mmCIF file of C-alpha atoms in Angstrom:
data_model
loop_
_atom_site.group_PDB
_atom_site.id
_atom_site.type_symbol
_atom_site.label_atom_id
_atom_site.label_comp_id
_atom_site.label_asym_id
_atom_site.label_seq_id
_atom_site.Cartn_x
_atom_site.Cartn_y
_atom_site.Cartn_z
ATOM 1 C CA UNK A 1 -0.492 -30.103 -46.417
ATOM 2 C CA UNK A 2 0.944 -26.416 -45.213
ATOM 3 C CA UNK A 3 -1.873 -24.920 -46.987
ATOM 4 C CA UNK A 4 -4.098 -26.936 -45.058
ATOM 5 C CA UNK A 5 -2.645 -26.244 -41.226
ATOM 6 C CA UNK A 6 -2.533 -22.506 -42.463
ATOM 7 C CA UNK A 7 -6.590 -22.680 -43.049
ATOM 8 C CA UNK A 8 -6.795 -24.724 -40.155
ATOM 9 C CA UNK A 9 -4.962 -22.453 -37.573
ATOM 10 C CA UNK A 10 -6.723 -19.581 -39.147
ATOM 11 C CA UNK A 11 -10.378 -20.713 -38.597
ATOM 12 C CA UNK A 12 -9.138 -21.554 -34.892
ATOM 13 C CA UNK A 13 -8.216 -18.191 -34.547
ATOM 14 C CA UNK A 14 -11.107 -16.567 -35.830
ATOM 15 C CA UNK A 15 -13.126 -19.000 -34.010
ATOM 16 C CA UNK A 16 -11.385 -17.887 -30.939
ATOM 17 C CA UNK A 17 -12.194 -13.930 -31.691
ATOM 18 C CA UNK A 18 -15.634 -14.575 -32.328
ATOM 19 C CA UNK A 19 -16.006 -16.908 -28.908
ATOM 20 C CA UNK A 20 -14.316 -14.098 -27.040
ATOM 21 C CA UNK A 21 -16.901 -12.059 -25.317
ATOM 22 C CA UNK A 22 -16.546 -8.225 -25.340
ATOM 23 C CA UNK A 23 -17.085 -5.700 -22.903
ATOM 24 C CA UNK A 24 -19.841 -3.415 -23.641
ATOM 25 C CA UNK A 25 -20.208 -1.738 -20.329
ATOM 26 C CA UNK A 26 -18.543 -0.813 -16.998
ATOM 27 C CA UNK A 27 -20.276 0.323 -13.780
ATOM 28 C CA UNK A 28 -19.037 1.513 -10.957
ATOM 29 C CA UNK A 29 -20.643 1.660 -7.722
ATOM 30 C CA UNK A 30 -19.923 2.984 -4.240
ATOM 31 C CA UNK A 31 -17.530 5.966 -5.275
ATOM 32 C CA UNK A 32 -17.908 8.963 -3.433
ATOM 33 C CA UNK A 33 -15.030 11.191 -3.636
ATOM 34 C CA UNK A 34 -12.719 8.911 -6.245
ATOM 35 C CA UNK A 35 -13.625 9.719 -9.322
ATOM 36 C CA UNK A 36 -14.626 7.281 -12.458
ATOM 37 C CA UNK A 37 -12.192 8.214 -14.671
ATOM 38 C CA UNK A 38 -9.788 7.644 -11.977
ATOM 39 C CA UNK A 39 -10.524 4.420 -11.252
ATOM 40 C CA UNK A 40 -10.665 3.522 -14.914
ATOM 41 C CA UNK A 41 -7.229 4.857 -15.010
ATOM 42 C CA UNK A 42 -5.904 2.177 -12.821
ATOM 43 C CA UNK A 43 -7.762 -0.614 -15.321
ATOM 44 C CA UNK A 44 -6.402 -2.037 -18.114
ATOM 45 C CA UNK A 45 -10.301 -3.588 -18.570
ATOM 46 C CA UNK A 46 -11.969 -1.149 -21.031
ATOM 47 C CA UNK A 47 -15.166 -0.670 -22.696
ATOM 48 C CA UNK A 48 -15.062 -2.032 -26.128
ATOM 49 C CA UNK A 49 -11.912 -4.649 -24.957
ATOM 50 C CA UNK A 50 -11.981 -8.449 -24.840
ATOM 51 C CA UNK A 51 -13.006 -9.714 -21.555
ATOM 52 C CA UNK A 52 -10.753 -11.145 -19.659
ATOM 53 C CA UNK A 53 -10.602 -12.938 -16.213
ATOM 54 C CA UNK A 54 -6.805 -12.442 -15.986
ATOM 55 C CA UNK A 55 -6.599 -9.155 -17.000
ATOM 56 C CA UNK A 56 -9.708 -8.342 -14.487
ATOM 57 C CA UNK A 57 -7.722 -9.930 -11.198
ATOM 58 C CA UNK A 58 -4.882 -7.415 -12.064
ATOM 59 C CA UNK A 59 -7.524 -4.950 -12.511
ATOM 60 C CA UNK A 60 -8.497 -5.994 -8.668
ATOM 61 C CA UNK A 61 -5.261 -5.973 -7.435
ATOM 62 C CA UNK A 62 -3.999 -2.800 -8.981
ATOM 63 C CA UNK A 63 -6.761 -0.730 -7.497
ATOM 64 C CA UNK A 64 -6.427 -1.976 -3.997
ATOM 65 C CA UNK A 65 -2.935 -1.013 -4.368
ATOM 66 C CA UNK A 66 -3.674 2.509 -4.631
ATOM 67 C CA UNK A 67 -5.043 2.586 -1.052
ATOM 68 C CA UNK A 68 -8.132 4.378 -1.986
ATOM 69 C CA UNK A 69 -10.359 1.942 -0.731
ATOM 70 C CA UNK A 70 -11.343 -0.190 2.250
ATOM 71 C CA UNK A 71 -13.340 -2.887 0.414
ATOM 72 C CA UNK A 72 -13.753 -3.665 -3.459
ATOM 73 C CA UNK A 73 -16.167 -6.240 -5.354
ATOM 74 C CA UNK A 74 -16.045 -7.071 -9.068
ATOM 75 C CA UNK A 75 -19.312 -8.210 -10.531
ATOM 76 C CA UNK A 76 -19.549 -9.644 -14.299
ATOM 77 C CA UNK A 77 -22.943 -10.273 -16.312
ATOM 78 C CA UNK A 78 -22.900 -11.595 -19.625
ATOM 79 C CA UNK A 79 -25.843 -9.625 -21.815
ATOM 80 C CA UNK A 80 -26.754 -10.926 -25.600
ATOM 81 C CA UNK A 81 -22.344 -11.949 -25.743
ATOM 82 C CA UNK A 82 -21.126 -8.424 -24.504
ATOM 83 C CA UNK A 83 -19.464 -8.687 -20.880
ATOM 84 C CA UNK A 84 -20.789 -6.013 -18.280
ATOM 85 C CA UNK A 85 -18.420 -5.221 -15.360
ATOM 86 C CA UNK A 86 -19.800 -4.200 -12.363
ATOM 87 C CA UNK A 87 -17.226 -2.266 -9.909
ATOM 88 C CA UNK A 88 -18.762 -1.799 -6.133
ATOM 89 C CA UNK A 89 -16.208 0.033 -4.047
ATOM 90 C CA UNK A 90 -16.395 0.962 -0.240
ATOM 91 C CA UNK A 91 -13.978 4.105 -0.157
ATOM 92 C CA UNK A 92 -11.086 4.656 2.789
ATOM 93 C CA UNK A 93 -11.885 7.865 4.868
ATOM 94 C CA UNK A 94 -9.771 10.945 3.938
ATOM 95 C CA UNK A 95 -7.364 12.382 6.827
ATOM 96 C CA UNK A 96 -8.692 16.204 7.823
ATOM 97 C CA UNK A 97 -5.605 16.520 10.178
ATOM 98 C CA UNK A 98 -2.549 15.003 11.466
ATOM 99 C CA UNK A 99 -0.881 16.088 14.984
ATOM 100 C CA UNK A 100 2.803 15.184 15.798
ATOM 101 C CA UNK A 101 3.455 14.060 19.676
ATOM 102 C CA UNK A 102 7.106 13.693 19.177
ATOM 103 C CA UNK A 103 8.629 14.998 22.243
ATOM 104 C CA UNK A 104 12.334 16.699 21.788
ATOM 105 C CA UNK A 105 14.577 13.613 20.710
ATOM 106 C CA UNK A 106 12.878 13.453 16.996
ATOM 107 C CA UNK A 107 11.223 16.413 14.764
ATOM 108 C CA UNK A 108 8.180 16.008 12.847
ATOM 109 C CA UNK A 109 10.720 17.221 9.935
ATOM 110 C CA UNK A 110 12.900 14.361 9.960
ATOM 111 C CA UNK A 111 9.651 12.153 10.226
ATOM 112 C CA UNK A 112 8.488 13.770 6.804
ATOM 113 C CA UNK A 113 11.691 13.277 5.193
ATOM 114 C CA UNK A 114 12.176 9.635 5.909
ATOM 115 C CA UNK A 115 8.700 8.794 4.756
ATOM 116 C CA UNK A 116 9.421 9.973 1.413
ATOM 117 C CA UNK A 117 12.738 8.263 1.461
ATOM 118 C CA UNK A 118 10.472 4.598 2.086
ATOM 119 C CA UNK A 119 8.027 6.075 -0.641
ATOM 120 C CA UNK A 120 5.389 6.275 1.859
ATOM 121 C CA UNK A 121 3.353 9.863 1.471
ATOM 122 C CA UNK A 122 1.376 10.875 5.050
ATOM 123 C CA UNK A 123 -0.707 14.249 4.063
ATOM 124 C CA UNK A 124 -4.392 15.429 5.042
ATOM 125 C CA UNK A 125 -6.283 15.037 2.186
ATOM 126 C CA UNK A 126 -5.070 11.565 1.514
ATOM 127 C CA UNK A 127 -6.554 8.533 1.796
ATOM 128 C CA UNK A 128 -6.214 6.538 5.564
ATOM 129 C CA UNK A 129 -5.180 3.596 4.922
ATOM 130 C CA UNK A 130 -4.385 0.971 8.097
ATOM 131 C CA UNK A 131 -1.820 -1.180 6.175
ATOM 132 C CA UNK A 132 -0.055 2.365 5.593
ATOM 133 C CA UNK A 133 -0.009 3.179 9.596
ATOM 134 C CA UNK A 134 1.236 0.308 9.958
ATOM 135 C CA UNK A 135 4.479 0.736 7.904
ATOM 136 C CA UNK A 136 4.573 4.526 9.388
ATOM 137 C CA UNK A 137 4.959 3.324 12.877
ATOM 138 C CA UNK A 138 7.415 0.815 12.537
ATOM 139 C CA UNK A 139 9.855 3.799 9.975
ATOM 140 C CA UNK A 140 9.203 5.499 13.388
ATOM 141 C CA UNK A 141 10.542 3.147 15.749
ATOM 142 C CA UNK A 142 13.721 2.447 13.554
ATOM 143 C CA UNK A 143 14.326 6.179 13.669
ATOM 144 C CA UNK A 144 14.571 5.898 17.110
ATOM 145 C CA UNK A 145 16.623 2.637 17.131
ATOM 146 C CA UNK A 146 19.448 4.832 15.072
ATOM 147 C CA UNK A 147 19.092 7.254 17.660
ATOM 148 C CA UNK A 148 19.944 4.730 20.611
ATOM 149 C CA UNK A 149 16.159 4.685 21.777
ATOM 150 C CA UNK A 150 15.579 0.620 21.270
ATOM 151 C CA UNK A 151 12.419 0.779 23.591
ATOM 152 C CA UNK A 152 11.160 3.780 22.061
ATOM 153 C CA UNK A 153 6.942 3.262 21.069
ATOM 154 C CA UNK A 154 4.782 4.234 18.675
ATOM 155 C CA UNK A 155 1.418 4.543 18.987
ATOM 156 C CA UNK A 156 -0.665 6.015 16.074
ATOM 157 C CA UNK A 157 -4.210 6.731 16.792
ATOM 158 C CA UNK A 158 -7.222 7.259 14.813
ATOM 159 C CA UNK A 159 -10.780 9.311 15.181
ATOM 160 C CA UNK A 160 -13.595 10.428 13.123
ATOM 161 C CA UNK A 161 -14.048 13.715 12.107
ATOM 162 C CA UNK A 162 -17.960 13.700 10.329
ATOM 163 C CA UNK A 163 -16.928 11.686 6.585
ATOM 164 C CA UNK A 164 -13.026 12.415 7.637
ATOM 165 C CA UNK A 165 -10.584 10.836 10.149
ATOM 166 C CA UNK A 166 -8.011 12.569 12.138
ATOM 167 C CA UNK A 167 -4.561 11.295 13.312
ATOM 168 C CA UNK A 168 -2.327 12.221 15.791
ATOM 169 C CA UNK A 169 1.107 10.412 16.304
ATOM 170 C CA UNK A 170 2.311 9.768 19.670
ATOM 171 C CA UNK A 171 5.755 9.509 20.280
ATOM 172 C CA UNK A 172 7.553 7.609 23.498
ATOM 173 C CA UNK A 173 11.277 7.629 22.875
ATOM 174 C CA UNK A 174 12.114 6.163 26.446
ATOM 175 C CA UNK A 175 15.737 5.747 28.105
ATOM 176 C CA UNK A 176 18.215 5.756 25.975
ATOM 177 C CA UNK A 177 20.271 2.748 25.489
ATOM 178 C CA UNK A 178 23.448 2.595 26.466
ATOM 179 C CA UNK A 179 26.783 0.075 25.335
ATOM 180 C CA UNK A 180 28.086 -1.068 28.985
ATOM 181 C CA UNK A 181 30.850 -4.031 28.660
ATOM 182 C CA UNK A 182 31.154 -6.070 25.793
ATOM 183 C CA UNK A 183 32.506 -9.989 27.284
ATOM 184 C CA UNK A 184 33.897 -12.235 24.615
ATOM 185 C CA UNK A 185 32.972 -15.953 26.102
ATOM 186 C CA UNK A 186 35.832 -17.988 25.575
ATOM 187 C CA UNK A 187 38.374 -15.144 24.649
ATOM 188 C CA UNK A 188 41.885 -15.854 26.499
ATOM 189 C CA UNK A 189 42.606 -12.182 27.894
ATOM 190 C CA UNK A 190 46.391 -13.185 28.541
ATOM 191 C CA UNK A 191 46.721 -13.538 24.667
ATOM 192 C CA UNK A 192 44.602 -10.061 23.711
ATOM 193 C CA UNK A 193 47.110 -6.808 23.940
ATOM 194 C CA UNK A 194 46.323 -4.648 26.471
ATOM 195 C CA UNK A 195 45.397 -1.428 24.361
ATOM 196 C CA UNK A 196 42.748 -3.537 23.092
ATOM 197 C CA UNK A 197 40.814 -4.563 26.360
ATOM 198 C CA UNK A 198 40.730 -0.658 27.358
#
């Protein structure tokens, strides 16, 4: 009987192998400036690997993570059992120059350095990236929260340079706001010592 399940469960395996298509080819489309063997290096999909449709979504997901690109479509043909994999990527522009309206109350410095605390890297050369601006301006405006500036705005704003874009960060810390008096509703001042309410 054990002898039996053991052939069984191996013929199901091998039957399994032998259904499972491989991938004899990967094309990539669209890339300009990104290279192939970059984007192959953020695929766990490779020529001469079992196709997958799970592995392939994380394959999806783990390049639009790197913010290289604006759009991506993944394509599959299946050719005499092999799998082909068809990549077609629409690439973000690259930033030729960022300017810094910052005013006095906050350095471009400090700007820098709390970006790379959040893990969030702002350089020309890089890829733009809208999602990114996004998260920029809003580490901006809780800079100037900590500084007392609640109605401080940030206002990032974009142009194209030829096949580049270029940024410049405008700043508007506003009034600074102040602590006036603090009222406790409710709070029985006869009860509260004096060196307390001054």
């Amino acid at each position: 009987m054990k002898k039996t399940i053991i052939v069984l469960m191996v013929l199901l395996c091998l039957q399994i192998a032998l259904s499972a298509a491989t991938i004899e080819k990967i094309i990539i489309q669209g890339n300009k400036k990104v290279s192939r063997d970059t984007i192959l290096f953020y695929m766990k999909s490779k020529v001469g690997g079992i196709y997958s449709e799970k592995v392939l979504k994380q394959d999806f997901k783990s390049l639009w993570n790197t913010g290289f690109f604006e759009n991506i479509r993944i394509e599959t043909d299946e050719v005499g059992g092999g799998m082909t994999i068809v990549i077609i990527v629409q690439e973000n522009m690259m930033i030729s120059k960022i300017t810094y309206n910052t005013g006095k109350k906050i350095k471009q410095g400090d700007i820098l350095e709390k970006l790379q605390e959040n893990d969030i890297v702002l350089t020309t050369f890089s890829h733009f990236n809208p999602v990114k601006l996004k998260k920029i301006e809003q580490t901006i405006k809780e800079m100037l929260q900590e500084k007392g500036y609640n109605e401080g705005k940030v206002n990032i704003t974009s142009e194209e340079d030829g096949d580049s874009i270029a940024l410049t960060i405008n700043i508007d810390h506003g009034p600074k706001t102040r602590i006036g008096d603090i009222v406790f509703e409710g709070l029985d001042t006869d009860l509260v010592p004096a060196s307390f309410l001054k």
